XYZ file of C-alpha atoms in Angstrom:
50
model
C -60.087 214.634 77.853
C -62.485 215.794 76.951
C -64.143 216.542 74.143
C -66.101 219.969 73.147
C -67.700 221.340 69.736
C -65.616 223.768 67.931
C -62.133 221.497 68.925
C -59.736 220.939 66.386
C -58.932 217.684 65.726
C -56.390 216.292 63.164
C -57.034 212.640 61.900
C -54.302 210.637 59.782
C -55.320 207.861 56.561
C -53.028 204.709 56.830
C -53.856 202.251 53.500
C -54.612 199.310 54.828
C -55.132 195.793 52.349
C -57.609 194.007 54.838
C -56.170 190.034 54.185
C -52.405 190.606 55.441
C -50.806 189.068 58.711
C -50.733 192.593 59.793
C -54.221 192.925 59.377
C -56.076 190.184 60.677
C -54.608 190.456 63.874
C -55.788 194.474 64.222
C -52.923 195.737 63.148
C -53.705 198.021 59.684
C -50.763 200.864 60.800
C -48.155 198.105 59.539
C -50.270 197.092 56.642
C -46.485 196.245 54.334
C -48.754 194.963 50.993
C -50.726 198.852 51.268
C -47.913 200.706 51.604
C -47.612 201.281 48.255
C -51.312 203.313 48.184
C -49.836 206.887 49.694
C -47.869 207.182 46.505
C -50.753 206.267 44.195
C -49.900 202.914 43.667
C -53.577 199.659 43.328
C -52.381 196.782 45.386
C -51.781 194.959 42.708
C -48.794 197.830 42.646
C -50.205 198.929 38.955
C -50.324 202.894 39.423
C -53.024 204.673 38.739
C -52.239 206.999 36.393
C -49.889 206.824 33.895
């Protein structure tokens, strides 16, 4: 499959902590530590907005 200028693409952001067992093995897509980041939580579990 080749891509040409002007082709549509889709991206997805999956948060990852970068230090857990899964991230260390290159499997950031199953990072449990950063799972709450998509809901606005920091890695320490605190909320970004109050």
